[in-house]
CSV table of C-alpha atoms in Angstrom, one decimal:
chain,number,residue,atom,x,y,z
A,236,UNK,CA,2.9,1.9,37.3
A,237,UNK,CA,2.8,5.8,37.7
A,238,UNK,CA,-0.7,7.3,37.2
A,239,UNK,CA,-0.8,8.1,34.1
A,240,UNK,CA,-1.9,12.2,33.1
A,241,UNK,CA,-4.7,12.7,30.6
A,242,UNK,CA,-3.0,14.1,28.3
A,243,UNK,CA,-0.4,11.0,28.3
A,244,UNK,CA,-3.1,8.6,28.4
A,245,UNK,CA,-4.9,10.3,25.0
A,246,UNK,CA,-1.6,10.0,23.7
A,247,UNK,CA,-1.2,6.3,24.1
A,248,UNK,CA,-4.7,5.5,22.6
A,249,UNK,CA,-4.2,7.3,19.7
A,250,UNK,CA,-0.8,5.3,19.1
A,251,UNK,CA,-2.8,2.3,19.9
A,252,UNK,CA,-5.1,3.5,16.9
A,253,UNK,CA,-3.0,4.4,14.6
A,254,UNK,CA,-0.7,0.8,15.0
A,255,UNK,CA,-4.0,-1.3,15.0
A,256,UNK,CA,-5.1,1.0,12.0
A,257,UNK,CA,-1.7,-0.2,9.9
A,258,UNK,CA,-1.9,-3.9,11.4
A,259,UNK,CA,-5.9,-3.8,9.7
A,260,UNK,CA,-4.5,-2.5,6.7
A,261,UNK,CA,-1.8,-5.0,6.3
A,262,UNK,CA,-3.3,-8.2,7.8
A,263,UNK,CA,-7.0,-7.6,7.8
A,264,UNK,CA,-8.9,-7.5,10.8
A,265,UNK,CA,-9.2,-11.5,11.2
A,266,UNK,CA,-5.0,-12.0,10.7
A,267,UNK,CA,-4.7,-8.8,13.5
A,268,UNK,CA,-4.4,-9.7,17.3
A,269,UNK,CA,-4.3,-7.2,20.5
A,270,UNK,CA,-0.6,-8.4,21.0
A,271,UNK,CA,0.3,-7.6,17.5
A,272,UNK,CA,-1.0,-4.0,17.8
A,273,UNK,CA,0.7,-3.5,21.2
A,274,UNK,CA,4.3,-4.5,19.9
A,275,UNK,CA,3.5,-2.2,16.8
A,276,UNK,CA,2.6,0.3,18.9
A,277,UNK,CA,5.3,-0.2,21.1
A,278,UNK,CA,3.0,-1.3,24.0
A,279,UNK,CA,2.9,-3.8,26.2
A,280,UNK,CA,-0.3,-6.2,25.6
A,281,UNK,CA,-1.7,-4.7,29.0
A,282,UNK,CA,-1.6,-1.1,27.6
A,283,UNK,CA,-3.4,-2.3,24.7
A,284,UNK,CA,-6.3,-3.9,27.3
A,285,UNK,CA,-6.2,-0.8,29.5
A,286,UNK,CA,-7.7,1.3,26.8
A,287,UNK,CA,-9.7,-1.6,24.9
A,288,UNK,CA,-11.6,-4.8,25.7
A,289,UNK,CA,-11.3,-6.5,22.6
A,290,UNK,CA,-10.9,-5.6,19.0
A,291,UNK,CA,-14.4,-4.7,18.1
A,292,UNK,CA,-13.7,-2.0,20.5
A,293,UNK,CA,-10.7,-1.1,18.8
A,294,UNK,CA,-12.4,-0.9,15.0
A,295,UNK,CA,-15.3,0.9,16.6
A,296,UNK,CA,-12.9,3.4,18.3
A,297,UNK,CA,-10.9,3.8,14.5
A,298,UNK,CA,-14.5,4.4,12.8
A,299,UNK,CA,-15.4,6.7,15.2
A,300,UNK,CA,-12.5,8.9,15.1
A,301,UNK,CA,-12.7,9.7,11.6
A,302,UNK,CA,-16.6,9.4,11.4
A,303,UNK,CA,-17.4,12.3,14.1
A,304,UNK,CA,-15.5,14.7,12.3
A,305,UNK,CA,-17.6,13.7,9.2
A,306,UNK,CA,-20.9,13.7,11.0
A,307,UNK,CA,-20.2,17.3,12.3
A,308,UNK,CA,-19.8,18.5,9.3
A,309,UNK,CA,-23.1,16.7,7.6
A,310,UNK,CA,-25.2,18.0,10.3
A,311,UNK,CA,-24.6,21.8,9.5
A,312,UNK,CA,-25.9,21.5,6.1
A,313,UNK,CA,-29.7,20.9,7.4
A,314,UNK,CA,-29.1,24.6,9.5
A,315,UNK,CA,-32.2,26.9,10.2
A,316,UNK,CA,-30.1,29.8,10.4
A,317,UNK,CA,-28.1,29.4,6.9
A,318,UNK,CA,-29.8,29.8,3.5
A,319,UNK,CA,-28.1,27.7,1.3
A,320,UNK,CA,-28.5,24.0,2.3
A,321,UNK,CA,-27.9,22.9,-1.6
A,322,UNK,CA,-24.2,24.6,-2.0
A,323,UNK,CA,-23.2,23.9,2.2
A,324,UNK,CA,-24.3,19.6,1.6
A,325,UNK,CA,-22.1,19.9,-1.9
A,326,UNK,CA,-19.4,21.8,-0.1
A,327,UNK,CA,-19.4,19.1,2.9
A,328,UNK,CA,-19.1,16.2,0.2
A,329,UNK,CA,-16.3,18.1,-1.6
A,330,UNK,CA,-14.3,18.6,1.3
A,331,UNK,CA,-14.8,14.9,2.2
A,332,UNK,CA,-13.3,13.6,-1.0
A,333,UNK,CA,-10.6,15.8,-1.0
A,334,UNK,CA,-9.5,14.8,2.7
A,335,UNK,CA,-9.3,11.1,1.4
A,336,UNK,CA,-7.6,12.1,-1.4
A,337,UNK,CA,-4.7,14.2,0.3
A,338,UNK,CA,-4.7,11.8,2.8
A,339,UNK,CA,-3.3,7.8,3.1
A,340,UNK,CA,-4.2,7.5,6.6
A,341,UNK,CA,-7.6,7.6,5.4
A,342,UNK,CA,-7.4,5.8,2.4
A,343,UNK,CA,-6.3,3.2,4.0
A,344,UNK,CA,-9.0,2.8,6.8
A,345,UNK,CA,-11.9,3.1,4.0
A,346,UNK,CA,-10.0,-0.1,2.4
A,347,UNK,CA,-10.5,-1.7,5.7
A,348,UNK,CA,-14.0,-1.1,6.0
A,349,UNK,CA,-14.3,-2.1,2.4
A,350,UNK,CA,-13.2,-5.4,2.9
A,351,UNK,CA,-14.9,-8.5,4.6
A,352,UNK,CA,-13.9,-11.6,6.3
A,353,UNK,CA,-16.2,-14.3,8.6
A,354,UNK,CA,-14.5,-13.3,11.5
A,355,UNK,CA,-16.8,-11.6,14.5
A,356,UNK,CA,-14.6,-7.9,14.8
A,357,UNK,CA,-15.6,-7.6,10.7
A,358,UNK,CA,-19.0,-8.8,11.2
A,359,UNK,CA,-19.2,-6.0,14.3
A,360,UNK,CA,-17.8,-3.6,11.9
A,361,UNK,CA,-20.3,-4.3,9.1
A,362,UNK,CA,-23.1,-3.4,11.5
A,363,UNK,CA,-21.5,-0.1,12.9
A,364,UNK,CA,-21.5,0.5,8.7
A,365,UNK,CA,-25.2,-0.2,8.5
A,366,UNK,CA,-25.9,2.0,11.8
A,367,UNK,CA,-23.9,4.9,9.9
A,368,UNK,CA,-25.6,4.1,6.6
A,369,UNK,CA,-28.8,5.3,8.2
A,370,UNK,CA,-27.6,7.9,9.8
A,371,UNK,CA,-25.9,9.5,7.0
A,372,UNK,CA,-28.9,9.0,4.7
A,373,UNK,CA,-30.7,11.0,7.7
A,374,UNK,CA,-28.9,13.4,7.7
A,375,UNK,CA,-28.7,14.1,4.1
A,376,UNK,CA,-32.5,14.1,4.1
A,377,UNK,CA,-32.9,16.5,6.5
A,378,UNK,CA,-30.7,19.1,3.8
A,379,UNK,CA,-32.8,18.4,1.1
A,380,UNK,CA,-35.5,18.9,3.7
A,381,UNK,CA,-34.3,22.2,4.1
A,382,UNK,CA,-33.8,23.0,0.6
A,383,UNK,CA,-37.4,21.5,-0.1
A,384,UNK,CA,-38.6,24.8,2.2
A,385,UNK,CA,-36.5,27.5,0.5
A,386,UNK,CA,-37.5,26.2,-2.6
A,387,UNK,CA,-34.5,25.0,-3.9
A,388,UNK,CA,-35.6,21.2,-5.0
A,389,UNK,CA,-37.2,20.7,-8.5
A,390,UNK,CA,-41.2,20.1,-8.7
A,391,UNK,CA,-42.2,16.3,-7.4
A,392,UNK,CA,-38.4,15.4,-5.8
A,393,UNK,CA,-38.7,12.8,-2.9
A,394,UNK,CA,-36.4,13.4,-0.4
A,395,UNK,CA,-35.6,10.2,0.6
A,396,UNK,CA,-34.8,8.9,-3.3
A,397,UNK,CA,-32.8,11.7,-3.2
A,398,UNK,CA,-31.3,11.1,-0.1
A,399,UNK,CA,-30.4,7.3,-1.2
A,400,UNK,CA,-29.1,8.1,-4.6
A,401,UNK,CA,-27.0,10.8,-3.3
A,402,UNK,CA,-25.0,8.0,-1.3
A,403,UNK,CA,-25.4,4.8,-3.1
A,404,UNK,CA,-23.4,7.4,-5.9
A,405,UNK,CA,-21.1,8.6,-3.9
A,406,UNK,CA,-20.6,5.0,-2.2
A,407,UNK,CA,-20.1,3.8,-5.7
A,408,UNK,CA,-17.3,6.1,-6.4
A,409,UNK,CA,-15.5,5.2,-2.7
A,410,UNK,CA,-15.3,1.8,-3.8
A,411,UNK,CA,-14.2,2.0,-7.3
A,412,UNK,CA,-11.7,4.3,-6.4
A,413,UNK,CA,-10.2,1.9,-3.8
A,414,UNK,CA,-10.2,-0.8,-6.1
A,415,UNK,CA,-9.1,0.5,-8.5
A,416,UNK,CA,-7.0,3.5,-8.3
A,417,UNK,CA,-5.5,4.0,-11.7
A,418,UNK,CA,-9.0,3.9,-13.2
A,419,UNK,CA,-10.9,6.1,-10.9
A,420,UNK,CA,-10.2,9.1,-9.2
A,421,UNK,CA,-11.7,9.8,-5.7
A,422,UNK,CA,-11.7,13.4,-6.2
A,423,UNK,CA,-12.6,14.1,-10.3
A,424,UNK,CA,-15.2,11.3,-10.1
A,425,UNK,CA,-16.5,12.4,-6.4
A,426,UNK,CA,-17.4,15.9,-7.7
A,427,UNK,CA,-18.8,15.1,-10.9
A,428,UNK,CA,-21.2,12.5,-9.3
A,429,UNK,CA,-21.9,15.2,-6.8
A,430,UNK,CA,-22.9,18.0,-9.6
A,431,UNK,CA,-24.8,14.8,-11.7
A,432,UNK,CA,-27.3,13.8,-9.2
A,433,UNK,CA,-27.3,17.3,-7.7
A,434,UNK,CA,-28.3,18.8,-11.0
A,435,UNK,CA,-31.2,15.6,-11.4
A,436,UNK,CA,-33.3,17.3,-8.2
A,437,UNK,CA,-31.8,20.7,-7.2
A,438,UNK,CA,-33.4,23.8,-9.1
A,439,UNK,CA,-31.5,25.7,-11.4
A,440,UNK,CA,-29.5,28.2,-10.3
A,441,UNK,CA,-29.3,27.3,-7.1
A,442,UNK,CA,-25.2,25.8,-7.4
A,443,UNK,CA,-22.7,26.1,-9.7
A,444,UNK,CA,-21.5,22.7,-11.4
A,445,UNK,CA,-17.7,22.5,-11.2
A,446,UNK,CA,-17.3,25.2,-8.3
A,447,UNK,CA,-15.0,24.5,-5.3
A,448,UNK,CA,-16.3,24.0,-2.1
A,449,UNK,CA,-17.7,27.3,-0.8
A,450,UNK,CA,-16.7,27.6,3.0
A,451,UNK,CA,-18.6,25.6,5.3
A,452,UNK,CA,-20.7,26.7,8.4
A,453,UNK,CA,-18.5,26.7,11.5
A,454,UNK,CA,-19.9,24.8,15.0
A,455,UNK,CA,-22.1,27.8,16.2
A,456,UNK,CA,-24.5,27.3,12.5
A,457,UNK,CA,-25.7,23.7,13.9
């Protein structure tokens, strides 16, 4: 087989990504083998191996891809060299919903981390979610941190309540809206759970319920 270039070989794992991501969708992790991604793919089984071990690797590789993005853009919110931790956090969670709204790719791999079978790959999967749990709720602590020194948190708020009724909220609204779609609407119900528990700890003043997102803080504001 021709060495591959690196450009070609990026190429081929991202295929491999996006068929295993509609075989999870369609068969759930447990009904989903390497072969069955390869032919959806239109890979041989070997192709499949040459990039991943096993399918744990595969899920963690599908998290990841749409996760770092994420994570980027939750870390600039807690930057020393910005001003405004409360609006850039709000701004990062609006922009969130509205990508999963706009688009089905992922929609689809948030119902795939929603769901849970007994087989190892899910099992694997449920811990990368715990890992990321943390680390999100880190992360949001360290922008209400922030806000904390400017002065932008009301009297008495503990960061870390905060921190965990931001997400368990916003988790909330993720899974309703994924089970039930005519009911609840990612993006509606995101940014009014975002302005409610916002407007429980934040000072007066310091956002504007109902705004759009403002723009974010590029790379260099980390």
């Amino acid at each position: 087989m021709a060495r591959k270039t690196k450009e070609e070989a990026q190429a081929t794992r991202e295929g491999i990504l996006d068929a295993a991501q509609a075989c999870f969708h369609e068969h759930g992790v447990a009904g989903t083998t390497l072969a069955m991604i390869g032919s959806r793919a239109g890979y041989t089984r070997g192709a499949v191996y040459w990039h991943f071990k096993n399918k744990t690797e595969v899920l963690e590789a599908l998290i990841n891809r749409d996760r770092i993005p994420f994570i980027q853009r939750l870390r600039r919110t807690s930057s020393t060299k910005r001003s405004t931790p409360v609006i850039d956090l709000r701004s990062a969670l609006l922009v969130s919903f509205q990508e999963l709204a706009d688009d089905e790719r992922l929609r689809n791999m948030m119902e795939i981390m929603l769901r849970n079978d007994l087989s190892a790959e899910s099992q694997a999967m449920q811990e990368l979610q715990r890992d990321s749990t943390r680390e999100e709720l880190d992360i949001i602590a360290l922008a209400f941190q922030r806000a904390r020194d400017l002065g932008q948190l009301r009297d008495n708020v503990d960061v870390a309540t905060a921190s965990r009724i931001l997400h368990a909220s916003l988790s909330g609204v993720l899974y309703s809206a994924m089970l039930e779609p005519e009911l609840f609407d990612l993006m509606r119900d995101g940014a009014e759970v975002i302005d409610i528990v916002f407007a429980a700890y934040v000072q007066p003043g310091t956002f504007i319920p109902g705004a759009p997102a403002s723009p974010l803080p590029d790379g260099d504001d980390e």
